[in-house]
Coordinates of C-alpha atoms in Angstrom, one line a residue:
M1 CA -21.3 54.8 68.2
T2 CA -19.5 52.5 65.7
A3 CA -16.6 54.8 65.7
R4 CA -15.6 53.4 69.1
A5 CA -15.7 49.9 67.8
E6 CA -12.0 49.7 68.2
A7 CA -12.2 48.5 71.8
L8 CA -15.2 46.7 71.4
A9 CA -14.9 43.7 69.4
P10 CA -17.0 40.8 71.1
A11 CA -14.9 39.1 73.8
S12 CA -15.5 35.6 75.2
T13 CA -17.4 35.7 78.6
K14 CA -16.4 32.1 79.4
L15 CA -15.0 32.2 83.0
T16 CA -11.4 31.1 82.3
P17 CA -8.5 32.2 84.6
N18 CA -7.5 34.9 82.1
R19 CA -11.1 36.3 81.9
I20 CA -11.3 36.5 85.6
K21 CA -8.0 38.3 85.8
I22 CA -9.2 40.8 83.2
E23 CA -12.5 41.4 85.2
L24 CA -10.7 41.8 88.5
L25 CA -8.1 44.3 87.1
A26 CA -10.9 46.3 85.3
G27 CA -12.8 46.3 88.5
L28 CA -9.7 47.6 90.3
T29 CA -9.2 50.4 87.7
V30 CA -12.8 51.5 88.0
A31 CA -12.8 51.5 91.8
L32 CA -9.7 53.8 91.8
A33 CA -11.5 56.1 89.4
L34 CA -14.7 56.1 91.5
V35 CA -12.9 57.5 94.7
P36 CA -12.2 61.1 93.5
E37 CA -15.7 61.2 91.5
A38 CA -17.6 60.0 94.4
V39 CA -15.9 62.6 96.8
A40 CA -16.3 65.4 94.3
F41 CA -20.0 64.7 93.9
A42 CA -20.5 64.5 97.5
F43 CA -19.0 68.0 97.9
V44 CA -21.5 69.2 95.1
A45 CA -24.4 67.8 97.0
G46 CA -23.1 69.4 100.2
V47 CA -22.7 66.1 102.1
N48 CA -19.8 64.3 103.7
P49 CA -17.5 62.4 101.2
L50 CA -18.4 59.1 102.8
V51 CA -22.0 59.6 101.9
G52 CA -20.9 59.6 98.2
L53 CA -18.6 56.6 98.7
Y54 CA -21.2 54.5 100.5
A55 CA -23.5 55.3 97.6
A56 CA -21.0 54.3 95.1
F57 CA -20.5 50.9 96.9
F58 CA -24.2 50.0 97.2
V59 CA -25.5 51.3 93.9
G60 CA -22.4 49.8 92.1
L61 CA -22.7 46.4 93.8
I62 CA -26.5 46.0 93.5
T63 CA -26.7 47.0 89.9
A64 CA -23.6 45.0 89.1
C65 CA -25.5 41.8 90.5
I66 CA -29.0 42.3 89.2
G67 CA -28.8 45.1 86.6
G68 CA -29.8 44.8 82.9
R69 CA -26.3 45.2 81.4
P70 CA -23.2 43.2 82.7
G71 CA -20.2 45.4 82.4
M72 CA -22.0 48.7 83.2
I73 CA -20.9 50.7 86.2
S74 CA -23.2 52.7 88.6
G75 CA -22.4 55.1 91.4
A76 CA -22.8 58.6 92.8
T77 CA -23.1 61.0 89.8
G78 CA -22.9 64.7 89.2
A79 CA -26.3 64.7 87.3
L80 CA -28.0 63.7 90.5
A81 CA -25.7 65.7 92.9
V82 CA -26.7 69.1 91.2
V83 CA -30.4 68.3 92.0
M84 CA -29.6 67.3 95.5
V85 CA -27.8 70.4 96.7
S86 CA -30.7 72.6 97.3
L87 CA -32.6 69.9 99.1
V88 CA -29.6 69.3 101.5
A89 CA -29.1 73.1 101.9
Q90 CA -32.8 73.8 102.8
H91 CA -33.7 70.7 104.8
G92 CA -30.6 68.7 105.7
V93 CA -29.0 65.3 104.8
E94 CA -31.8 63.2 106.4
Y95 CA -34.3 64.5 104.0
L96 CA -31.9 63.6 101.3
F97 CA -31.8 59.9 102.4
A98 CA -35.6 59.8 102.6
T99 CA -35.7 61.2 99.0
V100 CA -33.3 58.7 97.7
V101 CA -35.6 55.8 99.2
L102 CA -38.6 57.3 97.5
M103 CA -36.5 57.8 94.4
G104 CA -35.8 54.1 94.4
L105 CA -39.6 53.1 94.8
I106 CA -40.5 55.3 91.8
Q107 CA -37.8 53.5 89.7
I108 CA -39.1 50.1 90.7
A109 CA -42.5 51.2 89.7
V110 CA -41.3 52.3 86.3
G111 CA -39.6 48.9 86.0
A112 CA -42.6 46.9 87.0
L113 CA -44.7 48.8 84.5
K114 CA -42.0 48.2 81.8
W115 CA -41.9 51.8 81.0
G116 CA -38.1 51.5 80.4
K117 CA -38.9 50.2 76.9
F118 CA -39.9 53.9 75.9
I119 CA -36.2 54.7 75.9
R120 CA -36.3 53.4 72.4
M121 CA -38.2 56.5 71.4
V122 CA -35.1 58.5 71.8
P123 CA -33.7 59.2 68.3
H124 CA -30.1 58.5 67.3
P125 CA -29.2 62.3 67.0
V126 CA -30.4 62.7 70.8
M127 CA -28.2 59.7 71.6
L128 CA -25.2 61.4 70.0
G129 CA -25.9 64.6 71.7
F130 CA -26.2 62.9 75.1
V131 CA -22.8 61.2 74.5
N132 CA -21.1 64.4 73.4
G133 CA -22.7 66.4 76.2
L134 CA -21.7 63.9 78.9
A135 CA -18.2 63.9 77.5
I136 CA -18.0 67.6 77.8
V137 CA -19.4 67.5 81.4
I138 CA -16.9 64.9 82.3
F139 CA -14.1 67.2 80.9
L140 CA -15.3 70.2 82.6
A141 CA -15.5 68.3 85.9
Q142 CA -11.9 67.5 85.7
L143 CA -10.9 71.2 85.4
G144 CA -11.8 71.7 89.1
Q145 CA -8.8 69.6 89.9
F146 CA -6.6 72.4 88.5
K147 CA -7.7 74.7 91.1
V148 CA -6.2 75.1 94.7
P149 CA -7.3 77.0 97.8
D150 CA -6.4 80.7 97.7
G151 CA -6.2 81.2 101.5
A152 CA -9.3 83.4 101.5
G153 CA -11.8 80.4 101.4
G154 CA -12.0 80.3 97.6
L155 CA -10.2 78.6 94.8
T156 CA -7.7 79.8 92.2
W157 CA -6.2 78.2 89.1
M158 CA -2.8 76.6 89.5
A159 CA 0.3 78.4 88.1
G160 CA 3.8 78.1 87.5
S161 CA 5.7 74.9 88.4
E162 CA 2.6 73.3 90.1
L163 CA 0.6 73.7 86.9
Y164 CA 3.3 72.4 84.8
L165 CA 3.9 69.3 87.1
M166 CA 0.1 68.6 87.1
L167 CA 0.0 68.9 83.3
G168 CA 3.0 66.6 82.8
L169 CA 1.7 63.9 85.0
V170 CA -1.8 64.1 83.2
A171 CA 0.0 63.8 79.9
L172 CA 2.2 60.8 81.1
T173 CA -1.0 59.1 82.2
M174 CA -2.7 59.6 78.9
A175 CA 0.3 58.5 77.1
V176 CA 0.6 55.1 78.9
I177 CA -3.1 54.6 78.3
W178 CA -2.7 55.4 74.6
F179 CA 0.4 53.4 73.8
L180 CA 0.1 50.3 76.2
P181 CA -2.5 48.6 74.3
R182 CA -0.4 48.7 71.2
L183 CA 2.2 46.6 73.1
T184 CA 0.0 44.3 75.3
T185 CA -3.7 44.0 76.3
A186 CA -2.9 41.6 79.1
F187 CA -3.1 44.5 81.6
P188 CA -5.7 47.4 81.8
A189 CA -4.1 50.5 80.3
P190 CA -5.8 53.0 82.7
L191 CA -4.6 50.9 85.8
A192 CA -1.2 50.9 84.3
G193 CA -1.3 54.7 83.9
I194 CA -2.3 55.2 87.5
L195 CA 0.4 52.8 88.8
V196 CA 3.2 54.4 86.7
V197 CA 2.4 57.9 87.7
S198 CA 1.9 57.0 91.3
A199 CA 5.3 55.3 91.4
L200 CA 6.9 58.3 89.8
A201 CA 5.3 60.7 92.2
L202 CA 6.1 58.7 95.3
G203 CA 9.6 57.5 94.1
F204 CA 10.8 61.1 93.3
G205 CA 8.7 62.9 96.1
L206 CA 7.0 65.1 93.7
D207 CA 5.0 67.8 95.3
T208 CA 1.6 67.2 93.6
R209 CA -1.9 67.0 94.9
S210 CA -3.1 63.6 96.0
V211 CA -6.5 61.9 96.6
G212 CA -5.9 62.7 100.4
D213 CA -5.7 66.5 99.7
L214 CA -9.3 66.3 98.5
A215 CA -10.8 64.4 101.6
S216 CA -10.2 61.4 103.8
I217 CA -11.8 58.3 102.6
S218 CA -11.3 56.4 105.7
G219 CA -14.3 55.1 107.4
G220 CA -16.2 52.1 108.8
L221 CA -18.8 49.7 107.6
P222 CA -22.0 51.5 106.5
Q223 CA -24.7 51.2 109.2
F224 CA -28.4 50.7 108.6
H225 CA -30.1 53.9 109.3
I226 CA -33.9 54.9 108.9
P227 CA -34.0 58.5 107.6
M228 CA -34.9 60.8 110.7
V229 CA -37.7 62.8 109.1
P230 CA -41.3 63.2 110.3
L231 CA -43.7 60.7 108.5
N232 CA -46.3 63.1 107.5
L233 CA -47.8 64.8 104.4
E234 CA -45.4 67.8 104.8
T235 CA -42.3 65.6 104.4
L236 CA -43.8 63.9 101.3
Q237 CA -44.6 67.3 99.8
I238 CA -41.0 68.3 100.4
I239 CA -39.4 65.2 99.0
L240 CA -41.6 64.0 96.3
P241 CA -40.7 66.6 93.7
Y242 CA -37.0 65.9 94.2
A243 CA -37.6 62.2 94.1
V244 CA -39.4 62.4 90.8
I245 CA -36.8 64.4 89.2
L246 CA -33.9 62.3 90.5
A247 CA -35.7 59.1 89.4
A248 CA -36.2 60.4 85.9
I249 CA -32.6 61.7 85.5
G250 CA -31.2 58.6 87.1
L251 CA -33.2 56.3 84.7
I252 CA -32.6 58.3 81.5
E253 CA -28.9 58.4 82.2
S254 CA -28.8 54.7 83.1
L255 CA -30.8 53.6 80.1
L256 CA -29.0 55.7 77.6
T257 CA -25.7 54.3 79.1
L258 CA -27.2 50.8 78.9
N259 CA -27.9 51.2 75.2
L260 CA -24.4 52.7 74.6
V261 CA -22.6 49.9 76.3
A262 CA -24.8 47.3 74.7
D263 CA -24.0 48.9 71.3
M264 CA -20.2 48.9 72.1
T265 CA -20.2 45.3 73.1
N266 CA -22.7 44.0 70.4
T267 CA -25.0 42.6 73.1
K268 CA -28.4 43.4 74.3
G269 CA -29.5 44.8 77.7
G270 CA -32.8 44.8 79.7
A271 CA -34.3 48.2 80.2
S272 CA -37.0 47.1 82.7
K273 CA -34.5 45.0 84.6
E274 CA -32.1 47.9 84.8
C275 CA -35.0 50.1 86.1
M276 CA -35.7 47.5 88.9
A277 CA -32.0 47.2 89.8
Q278 CA -31.5 51.0 90.0
G279 CA -34.5 51.3 92.3
T280 CA -33.5 48.6 94.5
A281 CA -30.0 50.0 94.8
N282 CA -31.3 53.4 95.7
I283 CA -33.7 52.1 98.3
V284 CA -30.8 50.2 100.0
T285 CA -28.4 53.2 99.8
G286 CA -30.9 55.5 101.2
F287 CA -31.2 53.3 104.3
F288 CA -27.5 53.0 104.7
G289 CA -26.5 56.6 104.5
G290 CA -25.8 57.0 100.7
M291 CA -26.7 59.8 98.5
G292 CA -28.0 57.6 95.6
G293 CA -26.8 57.1 92.1
C294 CA -27.2 55.9 88.6
A295 CA -25.2 54.6 85.7
M296 CA -21.9 56.3 85.1
I297 CA -20.9 56.6 81.5
G298 CA -17.3 57.5 82.3
Q299 CA -16.6 54.5 84.7
S300 CA -18.6 52.3 82.2
M301 CA -16.3 53.3 79.3
I302 CA -13.2 52.6 81.6
N303 CA -14.7 49.2 82.5
V304 CA -15.5 48.1 79.0
K305 CA -12.3 49.3 77.5
S306 CA -10.3 47.5 80.0
G307 CA -11.8 44.4 78.7
A308 CA -14.6 43.6 81.2
R309 CA -17.6 41.9 79.8
T310 CA -19.3 40.2 82.8
R311 CA -20.8 41.2 86.2
I312 CA -17.5 40.2 88.0
S313 CA -15.8 43.6 87.1
G314 CA -18.7 45.7 88.6
I315 CA -18.9 43.5 91.8
A316 CA -15.2 43.7 92.2
A317 CA -15.1 47.5 91.7
A318 CA -17.7 47.8 94.5
L319 CA -15.8 45.5 96.9
F320 CA -12.4 47.2 96.1
L321 CA -14.1 50.4 96.9
L322 CA -15.3 49.3 100.3
S323 CA -11.9 47.7 101.1
F324 CA -10.3 51.2 100.3
I325 CA -12.7 52.8 102.9
L326 CA -12.0 50.1 105.5
F327 CA -8.4 49.1 105.0
A328 CA -6.5 50.9 102.4
S329 CA -7.3 54.5 102.8
S330 CA -3.9 55.6 103.5
L331 CA -2.6 54.1 100.3
I332 CA -5.3 55.3 98.1
E333 CA -5.0 58.8 99.4
Q334 CA -1.4 58.9 98.1
I335 CA -2.4 58.4 94.4
P336 CA -1.9 61.7 92.5
V337 CA -5.0 63.4 91.4
A338 CA -3.2 64.1 88.0
A339 CA -3.3 60.2 87.3
L340 CA -7.0 60.0 87.8
V341 CA -7.6 63.2 85.8
G342 CA -5.5 61.7 82.9
V343 CA -7.7 58.6 83.0
M344 CA -10.8 60.7 82.9
F345 CA -9.4 62.8 80.0
M346 CA -9.0 59.6 78.1
V347 CA -12.5 58.6 78.9
V348 CA -13.7 61.9 77.3
I349 CA -11.7 61.3 74.2
G350 CA -13.2 57.8 73.9
T351 CA -16.8 58.8 74.8
F352 CA -17.3 61.8 72.5
A353 CA -18.7 60.8 69.1
W354 CA -16.1 62.3 66.9
T355 CA -17.8 60.9 63.9
S356 CA -20.7 63.1 64.5
L357 CA -18.6 66.1 63.6
K358 CA -17.7 64.5 60.2
I359 CA -21.2 63.7 59.4
M360 CA -22.7 67.0 60.4
H361 CA -22.9 68.2 56.9
K362 CA -24.2 65.0 55.6
I363 CA -27.3 64.4 57.7
P364 CA -30.6 66.3 57.6
M365 CA -30.3 69.8 59.1
T366 CA -33.0 68.9 61.7
D367 CA -30.8 66.1 63.0
A368 CA -27.7 68.3 63.3
I369 CA -29.7 70.9 65.1
V370 CA -31.0 68.3 67.5
M371 CA -27.6 66.9 68.1
I372 CA -26.3 70.3 69.0
I373 CA -29.0 71.4 71.2
V374 CA -29.0 68.2 73.2
T375 CA -25.2 68.5 73.7
G376 CA -25.6 72.1 74.9
V377 CA -28.5 71.6 77.3
T378 CA -26.8 68.5 78.7
V379 CA -23.7 70.7 79.6
Y380 CA -25.8 73.8 80.8
A381 CA -28.9 72.2 82.3
D382 CA -29.2 68.5 83.0
L383 CA -29.5 65.3 81.1
A384 CA -33.3 64.7 81.5
V385 CA -34.1 68.2 80.2
A386 CA -31.8 67.8 77.2
V387 CA -33.4 64.3 76.3
V388 CA -36.9 65.7 76.5
V389 CA -36.0 68.7 74.6
G390 CA -34.4 66.5 72.0
V391 CA -37.2 64.1 71.7
I392 CA -39.7 67.0 71.4
I393 CA -37.8 68.8 68.7
S394 CA -37.3 65.5 66.7
A395 CA -41.0 64.7 67.1
L396 CA -42.1 68.1 65.7
A397 CA -39.7 67.8 63.0
Y398 CA -41.0 64.5 62.0
A399 CA -44.6 65.8 62.3
W400 CA -43.8 68.7 60.0
N401 CA -42.1 66.5 57.4
A402 CA -44.8 64.0 57.5
A403 CA -47.5 66.7 57.0
S404 CA -45.9 67.7 53.7
R405 CA -46.2 64.2 52.4
I406 CA -49.9 63.7 52.0
S407 CA -50.9 63.7 48.4
A408 CA -53.5 62.1 46.1
R409 CA -53.6 60.4 42.6
I410 CA -56.8 61.2 40.9
G411 CA -58.7 58.7 38.6
T412 CA -62.1 57.3 37.9
S413 CA -63.7 53.9 38.5
K414 CA -65.7 51.9 36.0
E415 CA -68.9 53.1 37.7
G416 CA -67.7 56.7 36.8
W417 CA -66.9 57.7 40.4
K418 CA -64.1 60.0 41.0
V419 CA -61.3 58.4 43.0
Y420 CA -58.7 60.0 45.2
R421 CA -56.0 57.5 46.0
L422 CA -54.2 59.1 49.0
S423 CA -50.6 58.7 50.0
G424 CA -49.2 59.6 53.4
P425 CA -50.6 59.8 56.9
L426 CA -53.7 61.8 57.8
F427 CA -53.1 63.4 61.2
F428 CA -53.3 66.8 62.8
G429 CA -50.2 68.1 60.8
S430 CA -51.5 67.1 57.4
T431 CA -55.2 68.0 57.7
T432 CA -54.8 71.4 55.8
G433 CA -53.1 69.5 52.9
F434 CA -55.7 66.9 52.9
T435 CA -58.6 69.3 52.5
D436 CA -56.8 71.1 49.7
L437 CA -56.8 68.0 47.6
F438 CA -60.6 67.9 47.2
D439 CA -62.9 69.9 45.0
P440 CA -66.5 69.4 46.4
Q441 CA -68.1 71.8 44.1
N442 CA -66.9 70.3 40.8
D443 CA -66.7 66.6 41.7
P444 CA -69.3 64.2 40.5
E445 CA -72.1 62.8 42.7
D446 CA -69.9 59.9 44.1
V447 CA -66.5 60.3 45.3
V448 CA -64.2 57.6 46.7
V449 CA -61.3 58.4 49.1
D450 CA -59.0 55.4 48.8
F451 CA -56.6 54.8 51.8
I452 CA -54.7 51.9 50.4
D453 CA -51.4 54.0 50.8
S454 CA -52.6 56.0 53.7
R455 CA -54.0 55.8 57.2
V456 CA -56.0 57.9 59.6
V457 CA -53.8 58.4 62.6
D458 CA -55.7 60.5 65.1
H459 CA -58.7 62.3 66.1
S460 CA -57.8 65.4 63.9
G461 CA -58.0 63.1 60.9
L462 CA -61.5 62.0 61.9
E463 CA -62.6 65.6 62.2
V464 CA -61.2 66.5 58.9
I465 CA -63.0 63.6 57.2
D466 CA -66.2 64.6 58.9
A467 CA -65.7 68.2 57.7
L468 CA -65.1 67.0 54.2
A469 CA -68.1 64.8 54.3
S470 CA -70.2 67.7 55.3
K471 CA -69.1 69.7 52.4
Y472 CA -70.0 67.0 49.9
E473 CA -73.4 66.5 51.6
A474 CA -74.0 70.1 51.4
A475 CA -73.3 69.9 47.6
G476 CA -75.8 67.0 47.3
K477 CA -72.9 64.4 46.8
R478 CA -71.7 61.3 48.5
L479 CA -68.3 60.5 49.9
H480 CA -67.0 56.9 50.3
L481 CA -64.0 55.6 52.2
R482 CA -62.2 52.5 50.8
H483 CA -59.2 50.3 51.8
L484 CA -59.1 51.4 55.4
S485 CA -56.6 49.5 57.5
P486 CA -57.9 47.7 60.6
D487 CA -56.7 50.3 63.1
C488 CA -58.3 53.0 60.9
K489 CA -61.6 51.2 61.0
K490 CA -61.3 50.9 64.8
L491 CA -60.9 54.7 65.1
L492 CA -63.9 55.3 62.8
A493 CA -65.9 52.8 64.9
K494 CA -65.1 54.7 68.1
A495 CA -66.1 57.8 66.5
G496 CA -69.7 56.6 66.1
N497 CA -71.9 59.0 64.2
M498 CA -69.3 61.7 64.0
V499 CA -68.0 60.5 60.6
E500 CA -70.9 60.9 58.3
V501 CA -69.7 58.8 55.4
S502 CA -70.1 55.3 53.9
V503 CA -67.3 52.8 54.2
L504 CA -66.7 50.6 51.3
E505 CA -64.8 47.6 52.5
D506 CA -62.9 45.0 50.5
P507 CA -62.4 41.7 52.4
D508 CA -59.4 40.9 50.1
Y509 CA -57.5 43.8 49.0
E510 CA -56.2 41.9 46.0
I511 CA -59.6 41.6 44.3
A512 CA -60.6 45.2 45.0
V513 CA -62.5 47.0 42.3
D514 CA -60.3 47.8 39.6
Y515 CA -60.3 51.6 39.1
G516 CA -56.6 52.0 38.9
H517 CA -56.6 51.4 35.2
K518 CA -57.8 54.8 34.4
F519 CA -55.3 56.7 36.6
D520 CA -52.7 57.3 34.0
E521 CA -55.3 58.2 31.5
A522 CA -56.9 60.8 33.8
Q523 CA -53.6 62.2 34.6
K524 CA -52.6 62.5 30.9
A525 CA -55.9 64.1 30.1
G526 CA -55.4 66.6 33.0

């Protein structure tokens, strides 16, 4: 992610008039970009556009106030919408609201248990795959704006002058966003791009699609509403699976985005705090007729690259969005869709980790494969599946690599005992290699296994030690363990009589019996 450092030099967060101006303008830019996204995701989920807009307002406002990462933007997302669609189709929107409330409760539980810290288990290649996959998803989502109704209830691609005008306005928006920062950083480039293209389209009466062509965003204040579902076990059986999946996807996307924004701004974020904020936001939005949401990487990138570094921008974005719904819908509906598509295309360019393509041939093959797989699964399935798959593949690759690293230097002690000084972890993957190191039939009566450069990791390690001890016992010989780390001793203590060996302990490793002096001699003799 260091490749994106161009926007991301640390900025002062002292609340000067200039800082407040930057935060408010960034919030306005984000709010404008949230409108078509929220409407589009509401359509994906099969609900009224206001359901998506209310979710963007509540989730965005609450997470901006109490979330773990100032500057991060949350709202209705496509990753959640694709899961919701089947629930809405089969059971109706009231079940969706109940599911969102339960989703929030699950997320609060994860935060209370501090499970958010496990996001650190996600390897860097998985993070790169996540970023690249979401960049592609954002890009593909914008392609839908190049389709128009065909008169038969379907959609068809634009053609002719309509297409050329759309492409021209998109290109103009991108050009403004690209070149304006080279002239001044006093005004957010994405907002400037939207204003320039909107003024051009309205001033010349250009016949291009606007936000109002997607759906009306006019509405009133959201009303408190208890989901109208039966409070029984059958309802729980229906909504629980969806709630678990939505909670997992929402937290994974939020925590990965949190890490990304924290890395870009050279700051730290609170994972558990973000879990609590996401849960609280979803409970509230479920009771106010919203579809729920999570962190949005695209809007977060817009916010950060517009210069925002505090909670003000996120709060302002949510309040601007509500004001659009209540008072300014007629104005917002006139904004050309092309301007917002151009903004999102620039988000795609800024989000994609282009350096990952350059380093592909320099990093281990396993990491490159993980990155590609996570990217593909993010695009064709969903984020949660992609991250789980990536972590599993990375873990298996690590286990395979670690399994091949167990070895032993062989020597003799002053007492004439044969010493195997192990190197590498002893766990389920390395048990075969461990066993192959020893020769019970030809070894002397006393054999020492020295773990000074090794450790017993799991139950499989205990089992293979037990099996090795049995072989030496059958041959009338004794096996001793030396230099066990405290955690290894704990494992052996738990095993009780299962491990039939004597443990030679040295209180101070620095005054251990000196049997290393013959290692080089033994190896030369061998």
